Coordinates of C-alpha atoms in Angstrom, one line a residue:
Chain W
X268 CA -25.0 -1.7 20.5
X269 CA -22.9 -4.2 19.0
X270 CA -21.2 -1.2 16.8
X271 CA -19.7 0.1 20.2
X272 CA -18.8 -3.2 22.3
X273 CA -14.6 -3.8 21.8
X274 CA -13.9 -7.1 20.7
X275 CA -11.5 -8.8 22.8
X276 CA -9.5 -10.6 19.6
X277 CA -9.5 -7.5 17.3
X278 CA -7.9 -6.1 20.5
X279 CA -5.2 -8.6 20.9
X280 CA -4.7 -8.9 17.4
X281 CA -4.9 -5.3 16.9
X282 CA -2.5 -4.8 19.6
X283 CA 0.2 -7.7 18.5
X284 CA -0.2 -6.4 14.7
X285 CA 0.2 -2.5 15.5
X286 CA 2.5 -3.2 18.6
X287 CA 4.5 -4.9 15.7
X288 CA 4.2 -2.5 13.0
X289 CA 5.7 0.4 15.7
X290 CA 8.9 -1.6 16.3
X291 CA 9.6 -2.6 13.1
X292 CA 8.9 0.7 11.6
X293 CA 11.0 2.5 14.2
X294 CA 13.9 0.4 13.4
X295 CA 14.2 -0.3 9.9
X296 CA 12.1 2.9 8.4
X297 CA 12.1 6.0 10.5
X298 CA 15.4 6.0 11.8
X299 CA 16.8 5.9 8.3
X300 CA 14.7 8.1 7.1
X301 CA 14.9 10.7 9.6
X302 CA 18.3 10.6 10.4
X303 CA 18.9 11.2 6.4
X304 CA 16.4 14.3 6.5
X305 CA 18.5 15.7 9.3
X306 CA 21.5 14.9 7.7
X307 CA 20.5 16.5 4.4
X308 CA 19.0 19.7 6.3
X309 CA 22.4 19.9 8.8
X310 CA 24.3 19.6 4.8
X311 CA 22.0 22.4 3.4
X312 CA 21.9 24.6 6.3
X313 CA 25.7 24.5 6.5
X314 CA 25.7 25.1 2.9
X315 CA 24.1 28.3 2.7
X316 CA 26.0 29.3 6.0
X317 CA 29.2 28.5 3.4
X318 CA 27.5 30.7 0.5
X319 CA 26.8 33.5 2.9
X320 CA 30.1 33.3 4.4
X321 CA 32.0 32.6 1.2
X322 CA 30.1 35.8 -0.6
X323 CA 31.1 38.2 2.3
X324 CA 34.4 37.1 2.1
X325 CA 34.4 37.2 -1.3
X326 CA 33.2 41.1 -0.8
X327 CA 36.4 41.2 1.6
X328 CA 38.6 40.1 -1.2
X329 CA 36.8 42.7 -3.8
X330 CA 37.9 45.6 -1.5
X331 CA 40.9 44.3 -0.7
X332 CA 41.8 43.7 -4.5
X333 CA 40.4 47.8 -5.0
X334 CA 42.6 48.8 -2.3
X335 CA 45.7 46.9 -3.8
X336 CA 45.1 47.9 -7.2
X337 CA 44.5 51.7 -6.4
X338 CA 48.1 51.4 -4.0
X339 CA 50.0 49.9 -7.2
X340 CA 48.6 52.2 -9.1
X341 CA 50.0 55.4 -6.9
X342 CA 53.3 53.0 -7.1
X343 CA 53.4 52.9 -10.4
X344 CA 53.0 56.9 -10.6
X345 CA 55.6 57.2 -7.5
X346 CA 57.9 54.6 -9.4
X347 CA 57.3 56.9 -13.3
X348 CA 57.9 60.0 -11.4
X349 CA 60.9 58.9 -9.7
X350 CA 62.6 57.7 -12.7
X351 CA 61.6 60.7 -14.4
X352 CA 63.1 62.5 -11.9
X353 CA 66.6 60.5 -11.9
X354 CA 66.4 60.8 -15.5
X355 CA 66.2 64.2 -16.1
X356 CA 69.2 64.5 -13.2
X357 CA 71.1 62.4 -15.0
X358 CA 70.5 64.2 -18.3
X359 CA 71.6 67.7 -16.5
X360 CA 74.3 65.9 -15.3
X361 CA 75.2 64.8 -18.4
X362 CA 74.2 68.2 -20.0
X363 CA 76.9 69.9 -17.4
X364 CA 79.3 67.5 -17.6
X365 CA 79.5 67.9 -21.8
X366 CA 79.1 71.6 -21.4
X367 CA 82.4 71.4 -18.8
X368 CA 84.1 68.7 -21.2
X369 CA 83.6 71.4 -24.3
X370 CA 84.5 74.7 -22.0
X371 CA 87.9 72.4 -21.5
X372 CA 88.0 71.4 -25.0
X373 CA 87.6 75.2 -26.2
X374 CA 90.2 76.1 -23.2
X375 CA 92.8 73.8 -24.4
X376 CA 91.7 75.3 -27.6
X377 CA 91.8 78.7 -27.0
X378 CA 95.7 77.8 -25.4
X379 CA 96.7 76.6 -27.9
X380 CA 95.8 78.7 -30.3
X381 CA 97.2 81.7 -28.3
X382 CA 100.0 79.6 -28.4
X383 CA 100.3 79.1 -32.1
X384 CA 99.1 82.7 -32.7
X385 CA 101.5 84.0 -30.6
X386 CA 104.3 81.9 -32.1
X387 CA 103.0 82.9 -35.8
X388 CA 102.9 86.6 -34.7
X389 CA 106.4 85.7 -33.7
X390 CA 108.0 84.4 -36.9
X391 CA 105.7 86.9 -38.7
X392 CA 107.3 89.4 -37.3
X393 CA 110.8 88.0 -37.7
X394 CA 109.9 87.4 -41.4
X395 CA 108.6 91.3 -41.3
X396 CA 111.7 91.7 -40.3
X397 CA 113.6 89.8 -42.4
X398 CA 111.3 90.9 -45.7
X399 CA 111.5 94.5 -44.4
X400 CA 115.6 94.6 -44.0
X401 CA 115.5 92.7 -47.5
X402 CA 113.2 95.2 -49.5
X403 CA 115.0 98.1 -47.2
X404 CA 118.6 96.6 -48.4
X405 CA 117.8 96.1 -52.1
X406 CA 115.7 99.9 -52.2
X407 CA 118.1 101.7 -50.0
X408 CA 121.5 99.9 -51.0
X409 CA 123.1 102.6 -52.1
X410 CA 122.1 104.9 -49.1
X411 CA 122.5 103.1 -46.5
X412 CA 125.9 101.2 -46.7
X413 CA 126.3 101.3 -42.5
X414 CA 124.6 98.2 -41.8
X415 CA 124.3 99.1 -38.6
X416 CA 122.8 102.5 -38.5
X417 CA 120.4 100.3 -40.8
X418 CA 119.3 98.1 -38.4
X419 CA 119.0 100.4 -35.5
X420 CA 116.9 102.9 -38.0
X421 CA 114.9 99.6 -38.6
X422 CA 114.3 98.7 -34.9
X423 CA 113.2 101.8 -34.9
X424 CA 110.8 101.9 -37.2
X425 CA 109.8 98.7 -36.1
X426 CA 109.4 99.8 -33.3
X427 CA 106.8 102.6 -34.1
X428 CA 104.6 99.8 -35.5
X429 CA 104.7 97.7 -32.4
X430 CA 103.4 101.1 -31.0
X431 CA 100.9 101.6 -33.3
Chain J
X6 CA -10.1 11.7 -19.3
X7 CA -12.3 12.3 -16.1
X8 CA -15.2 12.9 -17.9
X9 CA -14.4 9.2 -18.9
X10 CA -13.6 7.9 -15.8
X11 CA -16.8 9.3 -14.4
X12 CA -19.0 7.5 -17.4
X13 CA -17.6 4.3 -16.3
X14 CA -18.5 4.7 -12.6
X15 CA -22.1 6.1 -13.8
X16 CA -22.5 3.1 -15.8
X17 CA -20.9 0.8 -13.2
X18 CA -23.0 1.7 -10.5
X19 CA -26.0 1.7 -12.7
X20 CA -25.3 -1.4 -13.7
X21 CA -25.0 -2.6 -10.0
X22 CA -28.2 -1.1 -9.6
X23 CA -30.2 -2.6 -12.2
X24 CA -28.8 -5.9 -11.6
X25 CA -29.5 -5.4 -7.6
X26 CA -33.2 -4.4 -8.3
X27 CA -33.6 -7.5 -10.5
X28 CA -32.2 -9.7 -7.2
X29 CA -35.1 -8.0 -5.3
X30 CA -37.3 -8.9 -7.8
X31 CA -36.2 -12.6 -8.5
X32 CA -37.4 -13.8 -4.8
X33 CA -40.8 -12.1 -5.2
X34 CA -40.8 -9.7 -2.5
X35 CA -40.0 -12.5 0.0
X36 CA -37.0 -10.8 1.2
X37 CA -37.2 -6.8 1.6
X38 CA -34.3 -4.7 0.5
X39 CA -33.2 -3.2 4.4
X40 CA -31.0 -0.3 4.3
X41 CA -30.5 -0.1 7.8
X42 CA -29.3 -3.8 7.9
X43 CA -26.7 -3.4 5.3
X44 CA -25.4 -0.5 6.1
X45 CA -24.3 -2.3 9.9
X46 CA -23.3 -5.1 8.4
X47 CA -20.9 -3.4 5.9
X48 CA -19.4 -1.4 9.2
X49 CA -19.5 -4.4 11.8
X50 CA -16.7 -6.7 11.9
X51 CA -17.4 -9.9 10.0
X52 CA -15.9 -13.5 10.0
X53 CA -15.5 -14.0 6.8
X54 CA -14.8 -11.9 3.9
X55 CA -18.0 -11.1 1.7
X56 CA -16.9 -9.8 -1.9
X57 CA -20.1 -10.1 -3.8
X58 CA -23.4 -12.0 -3.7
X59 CA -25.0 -13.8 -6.7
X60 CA -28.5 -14.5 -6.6
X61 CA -28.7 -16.8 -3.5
X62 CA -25.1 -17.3 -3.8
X63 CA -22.7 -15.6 -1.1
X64 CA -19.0 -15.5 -2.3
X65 CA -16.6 -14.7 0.3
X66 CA -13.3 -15.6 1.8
X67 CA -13.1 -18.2 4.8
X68 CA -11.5 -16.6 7.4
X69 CA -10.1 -18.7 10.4
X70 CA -12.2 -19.0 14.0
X71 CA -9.8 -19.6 16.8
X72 CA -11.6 -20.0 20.1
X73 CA -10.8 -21.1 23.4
X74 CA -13.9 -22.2 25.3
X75 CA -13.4 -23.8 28.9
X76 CA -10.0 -24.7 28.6
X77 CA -9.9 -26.1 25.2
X78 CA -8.7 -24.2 22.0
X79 CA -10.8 -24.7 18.2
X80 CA -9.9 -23.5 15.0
X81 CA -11.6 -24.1 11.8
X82 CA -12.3 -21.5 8.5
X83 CA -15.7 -20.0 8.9
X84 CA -17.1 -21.3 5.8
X85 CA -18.5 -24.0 8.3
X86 CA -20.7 -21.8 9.6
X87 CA -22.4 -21.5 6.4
X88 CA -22.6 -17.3 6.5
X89 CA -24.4 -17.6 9.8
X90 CA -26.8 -20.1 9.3
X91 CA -25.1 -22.8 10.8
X92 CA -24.3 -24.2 13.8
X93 CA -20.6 -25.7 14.3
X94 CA -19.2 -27.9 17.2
X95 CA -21.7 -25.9 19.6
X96 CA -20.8 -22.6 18.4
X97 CA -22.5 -20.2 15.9
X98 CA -22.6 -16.4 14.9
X99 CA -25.7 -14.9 17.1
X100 CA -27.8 -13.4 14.6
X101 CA -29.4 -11.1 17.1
X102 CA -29.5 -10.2 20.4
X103 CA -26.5 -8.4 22.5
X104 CA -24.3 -10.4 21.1
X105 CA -25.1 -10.3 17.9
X106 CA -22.5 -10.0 14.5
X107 CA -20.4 -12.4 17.1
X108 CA -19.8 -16.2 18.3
X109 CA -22.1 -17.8 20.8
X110 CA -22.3 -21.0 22.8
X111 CA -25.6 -22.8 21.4
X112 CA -27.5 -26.2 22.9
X113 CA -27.7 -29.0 21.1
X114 CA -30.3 -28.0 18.5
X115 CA -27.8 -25.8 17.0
X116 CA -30.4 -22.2 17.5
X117 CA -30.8 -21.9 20.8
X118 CA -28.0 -19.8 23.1
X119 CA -26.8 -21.7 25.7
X120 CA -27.4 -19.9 28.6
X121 CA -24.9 -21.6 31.2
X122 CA -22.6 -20.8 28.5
X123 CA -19.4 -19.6 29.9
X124 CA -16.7 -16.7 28.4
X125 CA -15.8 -17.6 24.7
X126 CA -12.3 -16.1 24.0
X127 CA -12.4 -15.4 20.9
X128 CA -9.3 -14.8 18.9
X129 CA -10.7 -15.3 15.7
X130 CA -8.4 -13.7 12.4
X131 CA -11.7 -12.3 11.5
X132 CA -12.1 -9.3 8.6
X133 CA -11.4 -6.0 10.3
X134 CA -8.0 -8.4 12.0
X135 CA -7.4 -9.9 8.7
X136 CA -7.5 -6.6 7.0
X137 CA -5.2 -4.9 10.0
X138 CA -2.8 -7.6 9.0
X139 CA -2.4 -7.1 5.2
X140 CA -2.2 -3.0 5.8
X141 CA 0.4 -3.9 8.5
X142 CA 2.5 -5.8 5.8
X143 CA 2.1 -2.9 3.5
X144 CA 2.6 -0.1 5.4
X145 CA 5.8 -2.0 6.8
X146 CA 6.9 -2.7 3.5
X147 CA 6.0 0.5 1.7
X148 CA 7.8 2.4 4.3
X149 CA 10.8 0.0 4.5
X150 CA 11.4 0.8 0.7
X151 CA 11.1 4.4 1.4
X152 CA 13.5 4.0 3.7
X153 CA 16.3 2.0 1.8
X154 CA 15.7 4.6 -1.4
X155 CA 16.7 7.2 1.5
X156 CA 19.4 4.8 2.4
X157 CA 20.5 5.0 -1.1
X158 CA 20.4 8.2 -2.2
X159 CA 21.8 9.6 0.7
X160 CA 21.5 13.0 2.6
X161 CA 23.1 15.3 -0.4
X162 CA 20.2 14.3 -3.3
X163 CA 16.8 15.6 -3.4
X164 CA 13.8 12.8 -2.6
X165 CA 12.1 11.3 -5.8
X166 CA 9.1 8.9 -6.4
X167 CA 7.3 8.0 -3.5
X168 CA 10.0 9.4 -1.1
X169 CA 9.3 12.9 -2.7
X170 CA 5.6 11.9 -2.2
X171 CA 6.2 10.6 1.6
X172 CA 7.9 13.0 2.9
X173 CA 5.6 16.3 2.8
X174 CA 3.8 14.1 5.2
X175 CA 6.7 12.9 7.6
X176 CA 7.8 16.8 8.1
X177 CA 4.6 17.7 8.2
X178 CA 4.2 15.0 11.2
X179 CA 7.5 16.1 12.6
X180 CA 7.4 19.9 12.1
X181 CA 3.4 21.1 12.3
X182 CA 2.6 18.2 15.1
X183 CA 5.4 16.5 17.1
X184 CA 7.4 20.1 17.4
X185 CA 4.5 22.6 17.6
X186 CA 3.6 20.1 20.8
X187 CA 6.8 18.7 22.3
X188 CA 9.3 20.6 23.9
X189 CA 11.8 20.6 21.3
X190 CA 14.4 18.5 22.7
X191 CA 12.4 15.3 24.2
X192 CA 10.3 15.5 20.4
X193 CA 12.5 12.8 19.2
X194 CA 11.8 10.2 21.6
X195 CA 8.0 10.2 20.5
X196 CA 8.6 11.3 16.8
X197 CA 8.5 7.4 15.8
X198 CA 5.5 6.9 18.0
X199 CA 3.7 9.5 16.0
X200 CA 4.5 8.7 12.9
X201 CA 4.1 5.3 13.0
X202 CA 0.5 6.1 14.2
X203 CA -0.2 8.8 11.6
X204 CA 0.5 6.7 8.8
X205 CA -1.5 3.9 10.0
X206 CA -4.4 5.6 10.7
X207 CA -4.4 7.2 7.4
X208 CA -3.6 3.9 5.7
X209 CA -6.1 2.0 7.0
X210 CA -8.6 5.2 6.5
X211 CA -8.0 5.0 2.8
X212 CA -7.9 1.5 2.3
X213 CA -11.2 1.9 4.2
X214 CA -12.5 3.9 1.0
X215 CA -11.7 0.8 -1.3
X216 CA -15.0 -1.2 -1.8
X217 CA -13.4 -3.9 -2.8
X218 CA -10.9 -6.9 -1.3
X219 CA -8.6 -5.4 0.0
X220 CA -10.1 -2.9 1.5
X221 CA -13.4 -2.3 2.5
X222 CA -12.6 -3.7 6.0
X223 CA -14.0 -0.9 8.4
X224 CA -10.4 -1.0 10.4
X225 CA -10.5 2.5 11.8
X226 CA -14.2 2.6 12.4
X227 CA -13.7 -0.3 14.5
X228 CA -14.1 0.5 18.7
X229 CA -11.5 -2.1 19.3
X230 CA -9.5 -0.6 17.3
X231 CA -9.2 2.9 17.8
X232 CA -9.5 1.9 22.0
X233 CA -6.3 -0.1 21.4
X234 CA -4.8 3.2 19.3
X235 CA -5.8 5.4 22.1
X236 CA -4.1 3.0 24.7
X237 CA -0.9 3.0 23.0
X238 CA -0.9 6.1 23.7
X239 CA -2.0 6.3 26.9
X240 CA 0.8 3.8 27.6
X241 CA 3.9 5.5 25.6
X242 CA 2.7 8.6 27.7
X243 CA 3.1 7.6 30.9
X244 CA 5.9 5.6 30.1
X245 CA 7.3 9.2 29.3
X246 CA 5.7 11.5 31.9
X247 CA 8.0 13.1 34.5
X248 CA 7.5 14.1 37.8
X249 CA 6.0 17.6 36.7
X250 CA 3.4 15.9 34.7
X251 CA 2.3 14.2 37.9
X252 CA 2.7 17.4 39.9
X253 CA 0.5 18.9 37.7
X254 CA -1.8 16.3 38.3
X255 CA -2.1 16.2 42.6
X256 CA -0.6 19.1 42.9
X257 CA -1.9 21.6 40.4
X258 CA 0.4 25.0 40.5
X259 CA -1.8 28.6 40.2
X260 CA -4.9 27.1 41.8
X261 CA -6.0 28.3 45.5
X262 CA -5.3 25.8 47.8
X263 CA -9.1 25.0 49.3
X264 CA -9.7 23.6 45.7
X265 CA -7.0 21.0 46.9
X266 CA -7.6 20.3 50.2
X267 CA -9.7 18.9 52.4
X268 CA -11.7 17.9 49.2
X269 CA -9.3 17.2 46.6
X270 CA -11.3 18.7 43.8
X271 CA -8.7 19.3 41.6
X272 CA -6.7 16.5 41.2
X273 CA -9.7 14.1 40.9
X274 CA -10.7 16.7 37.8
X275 CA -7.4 16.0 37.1
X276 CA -7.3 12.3 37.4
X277 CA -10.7 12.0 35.1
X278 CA -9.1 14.0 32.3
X279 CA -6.3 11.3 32.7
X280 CA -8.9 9.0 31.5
X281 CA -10.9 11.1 29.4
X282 CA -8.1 11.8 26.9
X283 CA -8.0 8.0 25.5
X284 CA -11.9 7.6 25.9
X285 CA -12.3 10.8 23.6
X286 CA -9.1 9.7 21.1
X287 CA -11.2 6.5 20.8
X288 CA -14.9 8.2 20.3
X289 CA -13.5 10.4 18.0
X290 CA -12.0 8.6 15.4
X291 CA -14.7 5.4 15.6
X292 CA -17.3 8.4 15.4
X293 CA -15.6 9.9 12.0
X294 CA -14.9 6.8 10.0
X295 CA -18.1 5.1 10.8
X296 CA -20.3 8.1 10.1
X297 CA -18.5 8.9 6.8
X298 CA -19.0 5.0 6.0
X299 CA -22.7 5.2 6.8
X300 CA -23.5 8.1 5.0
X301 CA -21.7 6.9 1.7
X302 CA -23.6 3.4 2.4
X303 CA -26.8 5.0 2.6
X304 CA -26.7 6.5 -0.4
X305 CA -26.1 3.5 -1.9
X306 CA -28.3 2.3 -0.5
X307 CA -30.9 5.0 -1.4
X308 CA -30.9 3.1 -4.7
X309 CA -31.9 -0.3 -4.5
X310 CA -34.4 0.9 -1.7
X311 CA -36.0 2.8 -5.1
X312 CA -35.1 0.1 -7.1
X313 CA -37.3 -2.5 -5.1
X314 CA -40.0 0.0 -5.0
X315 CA -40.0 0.2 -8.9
X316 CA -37.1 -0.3 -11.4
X317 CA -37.8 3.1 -12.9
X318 CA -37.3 4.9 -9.7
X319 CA -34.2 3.1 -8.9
X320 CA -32.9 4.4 -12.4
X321 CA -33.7 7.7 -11.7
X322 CA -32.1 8.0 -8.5
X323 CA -29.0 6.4 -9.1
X324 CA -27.4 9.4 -11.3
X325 CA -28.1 11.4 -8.2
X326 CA -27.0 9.0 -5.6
X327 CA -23.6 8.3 -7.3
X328 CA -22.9 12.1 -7.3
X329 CA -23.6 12.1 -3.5
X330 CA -21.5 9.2 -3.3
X331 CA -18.0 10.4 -5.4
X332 CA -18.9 13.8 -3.1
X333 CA -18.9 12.0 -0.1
X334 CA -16.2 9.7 -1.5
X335 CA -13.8 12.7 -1.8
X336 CA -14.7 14.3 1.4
X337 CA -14.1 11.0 2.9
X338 CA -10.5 11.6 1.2
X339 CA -10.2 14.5 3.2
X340 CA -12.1 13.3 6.9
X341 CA -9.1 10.4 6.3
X342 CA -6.1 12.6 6.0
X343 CA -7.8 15.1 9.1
X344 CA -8.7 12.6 11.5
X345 CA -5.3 10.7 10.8
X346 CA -3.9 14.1 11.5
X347 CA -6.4 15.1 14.6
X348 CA -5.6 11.5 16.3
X349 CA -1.9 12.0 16.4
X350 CA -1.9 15.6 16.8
X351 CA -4.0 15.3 20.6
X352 CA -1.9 12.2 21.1
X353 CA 1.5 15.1 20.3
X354 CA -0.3 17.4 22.9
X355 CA -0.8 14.9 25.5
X356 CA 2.7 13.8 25.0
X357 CA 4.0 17.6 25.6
X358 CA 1.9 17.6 28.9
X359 CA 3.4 14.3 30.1
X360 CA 7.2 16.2 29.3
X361 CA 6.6 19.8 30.1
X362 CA 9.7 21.5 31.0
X363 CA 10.9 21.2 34.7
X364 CA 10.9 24.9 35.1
X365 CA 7.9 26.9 36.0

């Protein structure tokens, strides 16, 4: 029986002791610990919302990256054709203006030849002229003593071979 | 290494045994070995501290007796009383009768109870009080050093040493019992109430385990003890309760209304479950500890009852009762951390009753 009658001082003390123990403990040990648990599962949870966040922006950045690298790539091609394409213009250009620059060259050249040619058939002729009358005079001094039914039978002769 | 450790508790509590069955030996069978007797007097609550008996000498720690009788206060150490035998300034530990195990008014010859006698109230610092004190002091300052390494450390490093140890239990308190009970947002106005009463009821359950100073003190098995538990709680709940709770209570919602009125049948079911929660908090856990005490005790026991009936026999049995006794000891280990857990889990429950959610 006495196992099952409550003892009026183990009650007081019991409630003094434990009344006690649940302020003290409630002050000095569970709000520091429990505030530091929440703390540290606010930091880890916010830390794997980072990760996750971080990682799919990190995926953005890959495709952005791909994209960017396969547009400067085409730029690069656009850029190599287009100087291609301004180079070989310029090279026709070139190519046209050197083959214009050498038709001049070889007109002037052609001119002036003619020119010369045509002044060398010139005093060739006079010296044919001159050799002819010569060689005529000394073979046919004798004959022909009229020097001017020499020259006209000359310039006619001569004339025969500008004919020819 | 266990094999070891088991040897030296084998040889220990053989030893014990031989030794004890020589005691019953020594006086000639003028005093008989009784089980039953021991086995109370290990779970009752004592006024001084017995550690160990030699032959016919008792060696124990005085405890002090602080009583007021009729006005005027005493205190002395119990050692006056002589373990019971004697009689001091009119008072003396009633060695049977209701009162018995506690301090009576006696007449003049020191035996006799007086019987004009009037209330004794006695606020004697006596074992299980004693022992609530120096587990207070621990548990205050184990958990205060928890706390400051927490304090330390901060929120971004993972808990080590006893922290690491610690805190499985405080989540498991917060998460598996104050949240699966309490509406999640009034859980941290009873979360220190809760664990505050976990830890000490599964403090004082293991020290309970320890058969030596300072434990050994029956704390949790002790009906004062667990009543004043159980009111704490009855208290911090209706401290809490809102007017639902109380609705619920004289007003029950879903329940046809002839079970209300003109007999109020249901709230006076209601009002006795008010009561019964504490009465069965208190049953409860006085039931656990002090079974699992007795049972460990009576194995003991089962020894030197042998041993007085032949020193061969108490030999024999011992191998078998120490087996029992580390079984029970480790079950024990486990009936502490459950009815630790049991205790403040109802007490969660009745605390999510008293705060239910204002609508439905």
């Amino acid at each position: 029986m006495e196992l099952v009658t409550p003892g009026i001082g183990l009650i007081f003390w019991m409630t003094l002791s434990f009344g006690l123990v649940l302020l003290i403990l409630r002050k000095f040990a569970w709000k520091p610990i429990l505030s530091t648990i929440r703390e540290r599962e606010l930091y880890i949870a916010g830390s794997i919302r980072n990760s996750k966040r971080i990682q799919r922006e990190l995926a953005e950045l890959d495709a952005t990256k791909e994209k960017l690298l396969l547009q400067a790539k085409d730029k690069a091609a656009e850029v190599v054709q287009q100087a291609k394409k301004e180079g070989d213009e310029i090279i026709i250009k070139a190519q046209q203006q050197a083959r214009e620059e050498a038709s001049k060259i070889i007109d002037n050249a052609k001119n002036s030849i003619n020119a010369e040619r045509k002044a060398a058939e010139r005093e060739i002729r006079q010296q044919i002229v001159d050799l002819t009358v010569d060689v005529a005079r000394k073979l046919l001094r004798e004959e022909f003593t009229d020097n001017k039914k020499n020259n006209d039978y000359v310039e006619k002769l001569l004339g025969d071979i500008q004919l020819n | 290494m266990k094999k070891l450790a088991f040897l030296l508790a084998f040889f220990l509590i053989t030893n014990q045994a031989f030794s004890g069955s020589k005691e019953q030996e020594e006086p000639a069978g003028k005093k008989k070995f009784d089980a039953g007797k021991v086995i109370i007097d290990h779970i009752l609550d004592a006024y001084d501290w017995h550690i160990a008996d030699y032959g016919d000498t008792h060696i124990s720690i005085p405890l002090p007796v602080i009583l007021f009788y009729e006005g005027e206060g005493y205190f002395f150490f119990s050692h006056k009383f002589h373990h019971g035998k004697d009689a001091y300034k009119g008072f003396r530990i009633a060695a049977d009768g209701p009162k018995k195990g506690r301090i009576i008014r006696v007449m003049d010859d020191g035996v006799t109870p007086d019987p004009n006698a009037s209330f004794i109230f006695d606020l004697s610092i006596t074992k299980n009080v004693f022992s609530i004190f120096i587990s207070a002091v621990l548990l205050c300052w184990l958990l205060i050093s928890v706390a400051r390494s927490y304090a330390h450390c901060g929120p971004h490093r993972a808990p080590r040493g006893l922290s690491a140890f610690l805190e499985p239990l405080i989540l498991f308190v917060r998460d598996d019992i104050a949240r699966s009970a309490i509406p999640e947002d009034k859980v941290d106005r009873f979360l220190p109430y809760l664990l505050s009463l976990f830890f000490f009821i599964f403090f004082n359950n293991l020290l309970g385990l320890v058969p030596f100073f300072p434990g050994g003190a029956n704390v949790t098995g002790s009906i004062s003890v667990t009543l004043t538990l159980s009111l704490f709680t009855f208290m911090t709940l209706h401290l809490f309760a809102n007017k639902e709770y109380w609705k619920h209570i004289f007003n029950t919602p879903g329940v046809p209304f002839w079970l209300k009125f003109p007999i109020p049948l249901m709230p006076v079911i209601e009002l006795v479950g008010v009561f019964v929660k504490p009465v069965v908090l208190t049953l409860r856990l006085f039931a656990n500890i002090t079974a699992g005490h007795m049972i460990i005790l009576g194995f003991v026991s089962l020894i030197f009852v042998l041993g007085a009936a032949g020193t061969v026999m108490g030999f024999a049995i011992s191998p078998l009762s120490v087996i029992f006794v580390i079984f029970m000891n480790f079950l024990e280990l486990l009936v502490a951390f459950i009815q630790a857990y049991v205790f403040t889990f109802f007490s969660a429950i009745f605390f999510g009753m008293a705060v239910p959610d204002e609508h439905h």
